[in-house]
PDB file of C-alpha atoms in Angstrom:
ATOM      1  CA  MET A   1     -11.172  17.532 -12.768  1.00 83.00           C
ATOM      2  CA  LEU A   2     -11.302  17.126  -8.901  1.00 91.00           C
ATOM      3  CA  ILE A   3      -9.782  19.907  -6.496  1.00 94.00           C
ATOM      4  CA  TYR A   4     -10.077  19.506  -2.906  1.00 93.00           C
ATOM      5  CA  GLN A   5      -8.307  21.835   0.165  1.00 92.00           C
ATOM      6  CA  GLY A   6      -8.863  21.001   4.020  1.00 91.00           C
ATOM      7  CA  VAL A   7      -7.987  18.546   6.575  1.00 90.00           C
ATOM      8  CA  PHE A   8      -7.203  15.306   5.221  1.00 93.00           C
ATOM      9  CA  ASP A   9      -8.617  11.874   6.741  1.00 94.00           C
ATOM     10  CA  GLN A  10      -9.190   8.618   5.787  1.00 95.00           C
ATOM     11  CA  GLN A  11     -12.817   9.145   5.194  1.00 96.00           C
ATOM     12  CA  ILE A  12     -11.837  12.432   2.504  1.00 95.00           C
ATOM     13  CA  VAL A  13      -9.242   9.510   1.407  1.00 94.00           C
ATOM     14  CA  LYS A  14     -12.096   7.079   0.541  1.00 95.00           C
ATOM     15  CA  SER A  15     -14.311   9.411  -0.840  1.00 95.00           C
ATOM     16  CA  VAL A  16     -11.666  11.164  -3.513  1.00 94.00           C
ATOM     17  CA  ILE A  17     -11.066   7.526  -4.506  1.00 93.00           C
ATOM     18  CA  ALA A  18     -14.517   6.650  -5.115  1.00 94.00           C
ATOM     19  CA  MET A  19     -15.174   9.903  -6.942  1.00 93.00           C
ATOM     20  CA  THR A  20     -11.877   9.755  -9.204  1.00 93.00           C
ATOM     21  CA  GLU A  21     -12.780   5.892 -10.281  1.00 92.00           C
ATOM     22  CA  ARG A  22     -16.316   6.581 -10.973  1.00 93.00           C
ATOM     23  CA  LYS A  23     -15.290   9.910 -13.265  1.00 92.00           C
ATOM     24  CA  LEU A  24     -12.583   7.879 -14.824  1.00 91.00           C
ATOM     25  CA  GLU A  25     -14.371   4.849 -15.860  1.00 92.00           C
ATOM     26  CA  THR A  26     -17.096   7.193 -17.478  1.00 93.00           C
ATOM     27  CA  ASP A  27     -14.334   9.179 -19.365  1.00 90.00           C
ATOM     28  CA  ASN A  28     -13.588   5.416 -20.560  1.00 90.00           C
ATOM     29  CA  VAL A  29     -10.043   5.837 -19.258  1.00 91.00           C
ATOM     30  CA  ALA A  30      -8.013   2.217 -19.514  1.00 90.00           C
ATOM     31  CA  GLU A  31      -8.372  -0.146 -16.287  1.00 89.00           C
ATOM     32  CA  SER A  32      -4.855  -0.342 -16.257  1.00 89.00           C
ATOM     33  CA  ALA A  33      -4.321   3.484 -15.626  1.00 92.00           C
ATOM     34  CA  ARG A  34      -7.126   3.379 -13.628  1.00 92.00           C
ATOM     35  CA  LYS A  35      -5.644   1.186 -11.406  1.00 92.00           C
ATOM     36  CA  LYS A  36      -2.130   3.230 -11.312  1.00 93.00           C
ATOM     37  CA  MET A  37      -3.998   5.752 -10.419  1.00 94.00           C
ATOM     38  CA  PHE A  38      -5.720   4.105  -7.656  1.00 94.00           C
ATOM     39  CA  ASN A  39      -2.515   2.888  -6.184  1.00 94.00           C
ATOM     40  CA  VAL A  40      -0.642   6.774  -6.355  1.00 96.00           C
ATOM     41  CA  LEU A  41      -3.828   8.170  -4.938  1.00 96.00           C
ATOM     42  CA  VAL A  42      -4.064   6.453  -1.637  1.00 96.00           C
ATOM     43  CA  GLU A  43      -0.537   6.460  -1.283  1.00 96.00           C
ATOM     44  CA  SER A  44      -0.296  10.345  -2.017  1.00 96.00           C
ATOM     45  CA  LEU A  45      -3.400  11.213   0.103  1.00 96.00           C
ATOM     46  CA  GLN A  46      -2.281   8.766   2.909  1.00 95.00           C
ATOM     47  CA  ASN A  47       1.154  10.415   3.210  1.00 93.00           C
ATOM     48  CA  ILE A  48      -0.954  13.977   3.850  1.00 94.00           C
ATOM     49  CA  CYS A  49      -3.138  12.394   6.174  1.00 93.00           C
ATOM     50  CA  LYS A  50      -0.120  11.172   8.198  1.00 91.00           C
ATOM     51  CA  HIS A  51       2.561  14.022   7.549  1.00 89.00           C
ATOM     52  CA  GLN A  52      -0.036  16.910   7.417  1.00 86.00           C
ATOM     53  CA  LEU A  53       0.504  20.110   9.543  1.00 84.00           C
ATOM     54  CA  ILE A  54      -2.294  22.486   9.567  1.00 78.00           C
ATOM     55  CA  LEU A  55      -1.526  26.068  10.606  1.00 75.00           C
ATOM     56  CA  ASN A  56      -4.428  28.727  11.435  1.00 71.00           C
ATOM     57  CA  ASP A  57      -4.524  30.434   7.517  1.00 68.00           C
ATOM     58  CA  ILE A  58      -6.862  27.829   5.234  1.00 63.00           C
ATOM     59  CA  SER A  59      -4.983  28.495   2.500  1.00 69.00           C
ATOM     60  CA  GLU A  60      -1.982  26.680   3.835  1.00 79.00           C
ATOM     61  CA  SER A  61      -3.698  23.857   4.692  1.00 89.00           C
ATOM     62  CA  PRO A  62      -3.059  20.985   2.150  1.00 93.00           C
ATOM     63  CA  PHE A  63      -4.587  20.401  -0.929  1.00 94.00           C
ATOM     64  CA  MET A  64      -4.909  17.544  -3.871  1.00 95.00           C
ATOM     65  CA  ILE A  65      -6.058  18.628  -7.676  1.00 96.00           C
ATOM     66  CA  ILE A  66      -6.214  15.608 -10.132  1.00 95.00           C
ATOM     67  CA  GLY A  67      -6.210  16.468 -13.743  1.00 92.00           C
ATOM     68  CA  LYS A  68      -5.793  15.648 -17.198  1.00 90.00           C
ATOM     69  CA  ASP A  69      -3.032  17.241 -19.350  1.00 89.00           C
ATOM     70  CA  GLY A  70      -2.757  15.562 -22.736  1.00 89.00           C
ATOM     71  CA  ASP A  71      -1.876  11.805 -22.692  1.00 91.00           C
ATOM     72  CA  PHE A  72      -1.047  12.501 -18.807  1.00 94.00           C
ATOM     73  CA  LEU A  73      -3.560  12.151 -15.874  1.00 95.00           C
ATOM     74  CA  ASN A  74      -1.720  13.932 -12.830  1.00 96.00           C
ATOM     75  CA  ILE A  75      -2.036  13.808  -9.327  1.00 96.00           C
ATOM     76  CA  VAL A  76      -0.609  16.730  -7.501  1.00 97.00           C
ATOM     77  CA  THR A  77      -0.756  17.294  -3.715  1.00 97.00           C
ATOM     78  CA  GLY A  78       0.603  19.746  -1.648  1.00 95.00           C
ATOM     79  CA  ASN A  79       1.349  19.949   2.277  1.00 94.00           C
ATOM     80  CA  LEU A  80       3.179  22.279   4.613  1.00 93.00           C
ATOM     81  CA  ILE A  81       6.439  20.267   5.765  1.00 93.00           C
ATOM     82  CA  PRO A  82       9.089  21.376   8.666  1.00 93.00           C
ATOM     83  CA  SER A  83      11.664  23.574   6.769  1.00 94.00           C
ATOM     84  CA  GLY A  84      14.307  20.947   8.485  1.00 94.00           C
ATOM     85  CA  LYS A  85      12.586  17.987   6.568  1.00 94.00           C
ATOM     86  CA  ARG A  86      12.756  19.751   2.998  1.00 96.00           C
ATOM     87  CA  ALA A  87      16.468  18.449   2.673  1.00 96.00           C
ATOM     88  CA  ASP A  88      15.425  14.577   3.329  1.00 95.00           C
ATOM     89  CA  ILE A  89      12.111  14.497   1.341  1.00 96.00           C
ATOM     90  CA  LYS A  90      14.359  16.258  -1.756  1.00 97.00           C
ATOM     91  CA  ASN A  91      17.286  13.061  -1.153  1.00 97.00           C
ATOM     92  CA  LYS A  92      14.591  10.711  -1.244  1.00 96.00           C
ATOM     93  CA  ILE A  93      12.378  11.370  -4.336  1.00 97.00           C
ATOM     94  CA  ASP A  94      15.877  12.352  -6.061  1.00 97.00           C
ATOM     95  CA  SER A  95      17.160   8.659  -5.064  1.00 96.00           C
ATOM     96  CA  VAL A  96      14.009   6.929  -6.583  1.00 97.00           C
ATOM     97  CA  ASN A  97      13.851   9.551  -9.761  1.00 98.00           C
ATOM     98  CA  ALA A  98      17.754   7.913 -10.630  1.00 98.00           C
ATOM     99  CA  MET A  99      16.522   4.552 -10.687  1.00 97.00           C
ATOM    100  CA  ASN A 100      15.655   2.407 -13.660  1.00 97.00           C
ATOM    101  CA  LYS A 101      12.665   0.064 -13.415  1.00 95.00           C
ATOM    102  CA  GLU A 102      15.092  -3.247 -12.189  1.00 96.00           C
ATOM    103  CA  GLU A 103      16.699  -0.955  -9.721  1.00 97.00           C
ATOM    104  CA  LEU A 104      13.193   0.063  -7.957  1.00 97.00           C
ATOM    105  CA  LYS A 105      12.187  -3.689  -7.723  1.00 95.00           C
ATOM    106  CA  GLU A 106      15.162  -3.920  -5.840  1.00 95.00           C
ATOM    107  CA  TYR A 107      15.311  -1.092  -3.709  1.00 96.00           C
ATOM    108  CA  TYR A 108      11.955  -1.750  -2.737  1.00 95.00           C
ATOM    109  CA  LYS A 109      12.753  -5.501  -1.630  1.00 94.00           C
ATOM    110  CA  GLN A 110      15.417  -4.113   0.349  1.00 95.00           C
ATOM    111  CA  ALA A 111      13.667  -0.839   2.053  1.00 95.00           C
ATOM    112  CA  ARG A 112      10.786  -3.070   2.703  1.00 95.00           C
ATOM    113  CA  LEU A 113      12.537  -5.944   4.329  1.00 93.00           C
ATOM    114  CA  ASN A 114      14.407  -3.115   6.725  1.00 93.00           C
ATOM    115  CA  SER A 115      11.199  -0.975   7.214  1.00 91.00           C
ATOM    116  CA  VAL A 116       9.745  -0.491  10.612  1.00 90.00           C
ATOM    117  CA  ILE A 117       6.192   0.844  10.495  1.00 89.00           C
ATOM    118  CA  SER A 118       6.146   4.491  12.075  1.00 88.00           C
ATOM    119  CA  ALA A 119       4.196   5.986  14.920  1.00 84.00           C
ATOM    120  CA  VAL A 120       1.671   7.307  12.402  1.00 84.00           C
ATOM    121  CA  GLY A 121       1.811   4.311  10.492  1.00 85.00           C
ATOM    122  CA  GLY A 122       3.813   4.542   7.272  1.00 88.00           C
ATOM    123  CA  ALA A 123       5.928   2.301   6.244  1.00 85.00           C
ATOM    124  CA  GLY A 124       8.539   4.774   4.290  1.00 88.00           C
ATOM    125  CA  LEU A 125       8.013   2.971   0.689  1.00 94.00           C
ATOM    126  CA  GLY A 126       5.145   5.547  -0.484  1.00 95.00           C
ATOM    127  CA  PHE A 127       7.759   7.278  -3.484  1.00 96.00           C
ATOM    128  CA  ILE A 128       9.007   4.229  -4.264  1.00 97.00           C
ATOM    129  CA  ASP A 129       5.999   2.579  -4.689  1.00 96.00           C
ATOM    130  CA  MET A 130       4.757   5.752  -7.013  1.00 97.00           C
ATOM    131  CA  ALA A 131       7.584   5.775  -9.288  1.00 97.00           C
ATOM    132  CA  ARG A 132       6.911   1.949  -9.831  1.00 96.00           C
ATOM    133  CA  LYS A 133       3.292   2.293 -10.147  1.00 94.00           C
ATOM    134  CA  THR A 134       4.012   5.222 -12.886  1.00 95.00           C
ATOM    135  CA  GLY A 135       7.065   4.344 -14.459  1.00 95.00           C
ATOM    136  CA  ASN A 136       7.496   8.177 -14.353  1.00 96.00           C
ATOM    137  CA  LYS A 137       9.882  10.368 -12.631  1.00 97.00           C
ATOM    138  CA  LEU A 138       7.993  12.462  -9.430  1.00 98.00           C
ATOM    139  CA  GLU A 139       8.127  16.194 -10.031  1.00 98.00           C
ATOM    140  CA  TYR A 140       8.350  18.041  -6.935  1.00 98.00           C
ATOM    141  CA  ARG A 141       9.087  21.678  -5.868  1.00 97.00           C
ATOM    142  CA  PHE A 142       9.574  23.082  -2.383  1.00 97.00           C
ATOM    143  CA  TYR A 143       8.085  26.769  -1.675  1.00 94.00           C
ATOM    144  CA  PRO A 144       9.013  28.236   1.522  1.00 91.00           C
ATOM    145  CA  VAL A 145       6.229  29.782   3.408  1.00 88.00           C
ATOM    146  CA  THR A 146       7.518  30.657   6.925  1.00 88.00           C
ATOM    147  CA  GLN A 147      11.467  30.115   8.349  1.00 90.00           C
ATOM    148  CA  ASP A 148       9.802  27.220   9.869  1.00 91.00           C
ATOM    149  CA  TYR A 149       7.337  25.785   7.238  1.00 91.00           C
ATOM    150  CA  THR A 150       7.746  24.863   3.443  1.00 93.00           C
ATOM    151  CA  TYR A 151       4.867  24.026   1.167  1.00 93.00           C
ATOM    152  CA  PHE A 152       6.025  20.563  -0.631  1.00 96.00           C
ATOM    153  CA  ILE A 153       4.348  19.903  -3.941  1.00 97.00           C
ATOM    154  CA  LEU A 154       4.232  16.349  -5.584  1.00 97.00           C
ATOM    155  CA  ASN A 155       3.105  15.950  -9.003  1.00 97.00           C
ATOM    156  CA  ASN A 156       2.533  12.376 -10.351  1.00 97.00           C
ATOM    157  CA  LYS A 157       2.221  11.731 -13.974  1.00 97.00           C
ATOM    158  CA  ILE A 158       0.231   8.644 -15.076  1.00 96.00           C
ATOM    159  CA  ASN A 159       0.218   7.900 -18.830  1.00 94.00           C
ATOM    160  CA  ALA A 160      -3.502   7.674 -19.573  1.00 89.00           C
ATOM    161  CA  ASN A 161      -3.618   4.817 -22.085  1.00 78.00           C
TER     162      ASN A 161
ATOM    163  CA  MET B   1      -6.641 -28.743  19.337  1.00 46.00           C
ATOM    164  CA  GLU B   2      -9.028 -25.433  20.671  1.00 51.00           C
ATOM    165  CA  THR B   3     -10.567 -24.031  17.985  1.00 56.00           C
ATOM    166  CA  LEU B   4      -9.343 -20.362  17.216  1.00 69.00           C
ATOM    167  CA  LEU B   5     -11.748 -17.869  16.066  1.00 82.00           C
ATOM    168  CA  LEU B   6     -10.793 -15.256  13.013  1.00 91.00           C
ATOM    169  CA  ASN B   7     -13.480 -13.313  11.556  1.00 93.00           C
ATOM    170  CA  ILE B   8     -13.174 -10.185  10.345  1.00 95.00           C
ATOM    171  CA  SER B   9     -15.791  -8.989   7.815  1.00 96.00           C
ATOM    172  CA  GLY B  10     -14.328  -6.643   4.774  1.00 96.00           C
ATOM    173  CA  THR B  11     -14.894  -2.850   4.002  1.00 96.00           C
ATOM    174  CA  GLU B  12     -14.324  -0.964   1.179  1.00 93.00           C
ATOM    175  CA  ASP B  13     -10.632  -0.160   2.858  1.00 95.00           C
ATOM    176  CA  THR B  14      -9.854  -3.089   4.541  1.00 97.00           C
ATOM    177  CA  PRO B  15      -9.585  -6.604   3.752  1.00 98.00           C
ATOM    178  CA  ASP B  16     -11.887  -9.571   4.555  1.00 98.00           C
ATOM    179  CA  ILE B  17     -10.236 -11.710   6.898  1.00 97.00           C
ATOM    180  CA  LYS B  18     -11.369 -15.207   7.836  1.00 95.00           C
ATOM    181  CA  TYR B  19     -10.193 -18.492   9.035  1.00 93.00           C
ATOM    182  CA  ASN B  20     -12.073 -21.579   8.227  1.00 90.00           C
ATOM    183  CA  VAL B  21     -11.905 -24.009  10.693  1.00 85.00           C
ATOM    184  CA  GLU B  22     -13.432 -26.993   8.907  1.00 86.00           C
ATOM    185  CA  LEU B  23     -11.225 -26.286   5.615  1.00 89.00           C
ATOM    186  CA  SER B  24      -7.930 -25.364   7.750  1.00 89.00           C
ATOM    187  CA  GLU B  25      -7.974 -22.163   5.133  1.00 93.00           C
ATOM    188  CA  PHE B  26      -6.901 -18.907   6.458  1.00 95.00           C
ATOM    189  CA  ILE B  27      -8.222 -16.278   3.637  1.00 97.00           C
ATOM    190  CA  ILE B  28      -7.161 -12.599   3.465  1.00 98.00           C
ATOM    191  CA  SER B  29      -9.239 -11.105   0.502  1.00 98.00           C
ATOM    192  CA  GLY B  30     -10.486  -7.438  -0.691  1.00 97.00           C
ATOM    193  CA  ARG B  31      -8.638  -4.151  -0.295  1.00 96.00           C
ATOM    194  CA  SER B  32      -6.023  -3.285   2.088  1.00 97.00           C
ATOM    195  CA  LEU B  33      -5.525   0.263   2.606  1.00 97.00           C
ATOM    196  CA  PRO B  34      -6.572   0.854   6.682  1.00 96.00           C
ATOM    197  CA  GLU B  35      -6.064   4.055   8.143  1.00 92.00           C
ATOM    198  CA  ASP B  36      -3.767   2.209  10.934  1.00 94.00           C
ATOM    199  CA  VAL B  37      -2.243  -0.909   9.867  1.00 95.00           C
ATOM    200  CA  THR B  38      -0.424  -1.870  12.820  1.00 95.00           C
ATOM    201  CA  SER B  39      -4.112  -1.778  15.130  1.00 95.00           C
ATOM    202  CA  PHE B  40      -6.084  -3.637  12.237  1.00 97.00           C
ATOM    203  CA  TYR B  41      -3.661  -6.347  11.901  1.00 97.00           C
ATOM    204  CA  LYS B  42      -2.924  -6.745  15.387  1.00 96.00           C
ATOM    205  CA  PRO B  43      -5.704  -9.319  15.733  1.00 94.00           C
ATOM    206  CA  VAL B  44      -4.343 -11.442  13.071  1.00 95.00           C
ATOM    207  CA  PHE B  45      -0.933 -11.288  14.597  1.00 95.00           C
ATOM    208  CA  GLN B  46      -2.296 -12.199  17.961  1.00 92.00           C
ATOM    209  CA  TRP B  47      -4.364 -15.578  16.140  1.00 91.00           C
ATOM    210  CA  LEU B  48      -0.489 -16.586  14.874  1.00 91.00           C
ATOM    211  CA  ASP B  49       1.018 -16.403  17.859  1.00 88.00           C
ATOM    212  CA  GLU B  50      -2.042 -18.866  19.479  1.00 83.00           C
ATOM    213  CA  LEU B  51      -1.361 -21.112  16.631  1.00 79.00           C
ATOM    214  CA  THR B  52       2.254 -20.878  17.318  1.00 70.00           C
ATOM    215  CA  ASP B  53       1.193 -22.370  20.744  1.00 66.00           C
ATOM    216  CA  GLY B  54      -0.472 -25.278  20.052  1.00 61.00           C
ATOM    217  CA  SER B  55      -0.267 -27.916  17.962  1.00 61.00           C
ATOM    218  CA  ILE B  56      -1.004 -27.278  14.417  1.00 66.00           C
ATOM    219  CA  GLY B  57      -2.172 -29.542  11.527  1.00 74.00           C
ATOM    220  CA  LYS B  58      -2.300 -28.779   7.855  1.00 86.00           C
ATOM    221  CA  ILE B  59      -3.059 -24.789   7.158  1.00 91.00           C
ATOM    222  CA  VAL B  60      -3.686 -23.081   3.235  1.00 95.00           C
ATOM    223  CA  PHE B  61      -3.128 -19.253   3.656  1.00 97.00           C
ATOM    224  CA  LYS B  62      -4.969 -17.795   0.822  1.00 98.00           C
ATOM    225  CA  PHE B  63      -4.232 -14.484  -0.430  1.00 98.00           C
ATOM    226  CA  LYS B  64      -6.624 -13.150  -3.038  1.00 98.00           C
ATOM    227  CA  LEU B  65      -6.202  -9.171  -2.393  1.00 97.00           C
ATOM    228  CA  GLU B  66      -7.376  -6.762  -5.302  1.00 95.00           C
ATOM    229  CA  TYR B  67      -5.142  -4.059  -3.770  1.00 95.00           C
ATOM    230  CA  PHE B  68      -2.724  -2.939  -0.610  1.00 97.00           C
ATOM    231  CA  ASN B  69      -0.906   0.247   0.124  1.00 96.00           C
ATOM    232  CA  THR B  70       2.779  -0.095   1.017  1.00 96.00           C
ATOM    233  CA  ALA B  71       2.210  -0.508   4.700  1.00 96.00           C
ATOM    234  CA  SER B  72       0.039  -3.212   3.993  1.00 97.00           C
ATOM    235  CA  SER B  73       2.993  -4.484   1.645  1.00 97.00           C
ATOM    236  CA  LYS B  74       4.897  -4.534   5.052  1.00 97.00           C
ATOM    237  CA  ILE B  75       2.645  -6.465   7.407  1.00 97.00           C
ATOM    238  CA  ILE B  76       1.973  -8.772   4.445  1.00 98.00           C
ATOM    239  CA  LEU B  77       5.727  -9.451   4.754  1.00 97.00           C
ATOM    240  CA  ASP B  78       5.900  -9.822   8.544  1.00 96.00           C
ATOM    241  CA  ILE B  79       2.656 -12.531   7.981  1.00 97.00           C
ATOM    242  CA  LEU B  80       4.613 -14.648   5.645  1.00 97.00           C
ATOM    243  CA  MET B  81       7.940 -14.329   7.985  1.00 95.00           C
ATOM    244  CA  LYS B  82       5.691 -15.577  10.938  1.00 94.00           C
ATOM    245  CA  LEU B  83       4.505 -18.596   9.084  1.00 93.00           C
ATOM    246  CA  GLU B  84       8.204 -18.954   8.325  1.00 93.00           C
ATOM    247  CA  GLU B  85       8.908 -19.119  11.865  1.00 91.00           C
ATOM    248  CA  ILE B  86       5.995 -21.499  12.753  1.00 89.00           C
ATOM    249  CA  ILE B  87       7.281 -23.942   9.832  1.00 88.00           C
ATOM    250  CA  SER B  88      10.593 -23.865  11.152  1.00 86.00           C
ATOM    251  CA  GLU B  89       9.827 -24.552  15.113  1.00 83.00           C
ATOM    252  CA  ASN B  90       6.772 -26.528  14.271  1.00 76.00           C
ATOM    253  CA  LYS B  91       7.520 -28.171  11.597  1.00 73.00           C
ATOM    254  CA  SER B  92       3.797 -27.657  10.421  1.00 80.00           C
ATOM    255  CA  ASP B  93       2.257 -28.275   7.326  1.00 87.00           C
ATOM    256  CA  ILE B  94       1.533 -24.370   5.824  1.00 92.00           C
ATOM    257  CA  LYS B  95       1.232 -23.844   2.491  1.00 95.00           C
ATOM    258  CA  VAL B  96       0.665 -19.981   1.028  1.00 97.00           C
ATOM    259  CA  GLU B  97      -1.600 -19.701  -2.046  1.00 98.00           C
ATOM    260  CA  TRP B  98      -1.130 -16.208  -3.807  1.00 98.00           C
ATOM    261  CA  HIS B  99      -4.380 -15.330  -6.064  1.00 98.00           C
ATOM    262  CA  TYR B 100      -4.147 -12.802  -8.586  1.00 97.00           C
ATOM    263  CA  SER B 101      -6.473 -11.626 -11.481  1.00 94.00           C
ATOM    264  CA  GLU B 102      -5.382 -12.454 -14.982  1.00 93.00           C
ATOM    265  CA  ALA B 103      -5.443  -8.732 -15.863  1.00 88.00           C
ATOM    266  CA  ASP B 104      -3.498  -7.688 -12.870  1.00 90.00           C
ATOM    267  CA  ASP B 105       0.338  -7.945 -13.249  1.00 91.00           C
ATOM    268  CA  ASP B 106       1.603  -5.696 -10.419  1.00 92.00           C
ATOM    269  CA  MET B 107      -0.318  -8.437  -8.297  1.00 95.00           C
ATOM    270  CA  MET B 108       1.246 -10.829  -9.561  1.00 96.00           C
ATOM    271  CA  GLU B 109       4.802  -9.722  -9.386  1.00 95.00           C
ATOM    272  CA  ALA B 110       3.950  -8.670  -5.987  1.00 96.00           C
ATOM    273  CA  GLY B 111       3.448 -12.625  -5.398  1.00 97.00           C
ATOM    274  CA  GLU B 112       6.920 -13.179  -6.969  1.00 97.00           C
ATOM    275  CA  GLU B 113       8.537 -10.975  -5.099  1.00 95.00           C
ATOM    276  CA  TYR B 114       7.325 -11.945  -1.927  1.00 97.00           C
ATOM    277  CA  LYS B 115       7.955 -15.828  -3.072  1.00 96.00           C
ATOM    278  CA  GLU B 116      11.322 -15.267  -3.675  1.00 94.00           C
ATOM    279  CA  LEU B 117      12.346 -14.006  -0.062  1.00 93.00           C
ATOM    280  CA  ILE B 118       9.957 -16.623   1.936  1.00 93.00           C
ATOM    281  CA  GLU B 119      10.836 -19.785   2.658  1.00 92.00           C
ATOM    282  CA  VAL B 120       7.728 -21.383   2.550  1.00 93.00           C
ATOM    283  CA  PRO B 121       5.711 -23.326   0.331  1.00 95.00           C
ATOM    284  CA  PHE B 122       4.132 -20.568  -2.051  1.00 97.00           C
ATOM    285  CA  GLU B 123       1.598 -20.959  -5.042  1.00 97.00           C
ATOM    286  CA  LEU B 124       0.902 -18.606  -7.465  1.00 98.00           C
ATOM    287  CA  ILE B 125      -2.603 -18.992  -8.737  1.00 97.00           C
ATOM    288  CA  GLN B 126      -4.532 -17.131 -11.626  1.00 96.00           C
ATOM    289  CA  TYR B 127      -7.970 -16.502 -11.743  1.00 95.00           C
TER     290      TYR B 127
END
């Protein structure tokens, strides 16, 4: 449906959201699914804005793919991370994926109370919010690029109906 | 009491924030996903600090948001906690109204979650 690769900034986030909303409306996707899409798009794309690493090679710059696969809308994002952050990201997502709806609600509540807005403007609540909004598990993979850098791929699935 | 001004026009990614002196109403509406929440909301916290310094009458804080991202969700909590502090220090007559669309269960739930956390008169209003 939509593919983008390159530098991510707030203008790109706004454009992607506007294009996706129009496309989903034209395709008669249910309003609840469109809302979930909006939520997950903002969180995942702003994550990239805040954490992207740009190396020289364009093929290693961040990307985003939005598509429909059967009953699911998929938002796939990929960006380079320092390899040292891999374990931390994995732990965060695994703990979110292990929780049910009620546990996620409680976890979000506690995490928000304890959160401090970081230097890049994040609250550290993105993964929890994605899991709460989609009701699905976050799928992820890591692909080592060099010893220092790893590609982090995240797939959020949203029930289209 | 000195008139405190707060008038921020909304955009596609930032909310409209106004203080209506005559009605004693603070209203935040629209979408909140600013690039940098801290700098965007700075004037609001400055305004709240000025409120703390002065004598405050009755103020209604209306939240009528369509969408907010997780960083804004933290900021909203900070605003509500600030109100809690103002009430306990100045015994001010502050009330929060959380407006949500009938079709928006997430926004209703978000309001309920804030209400549970904060010791401020808090009313959920469906529109």
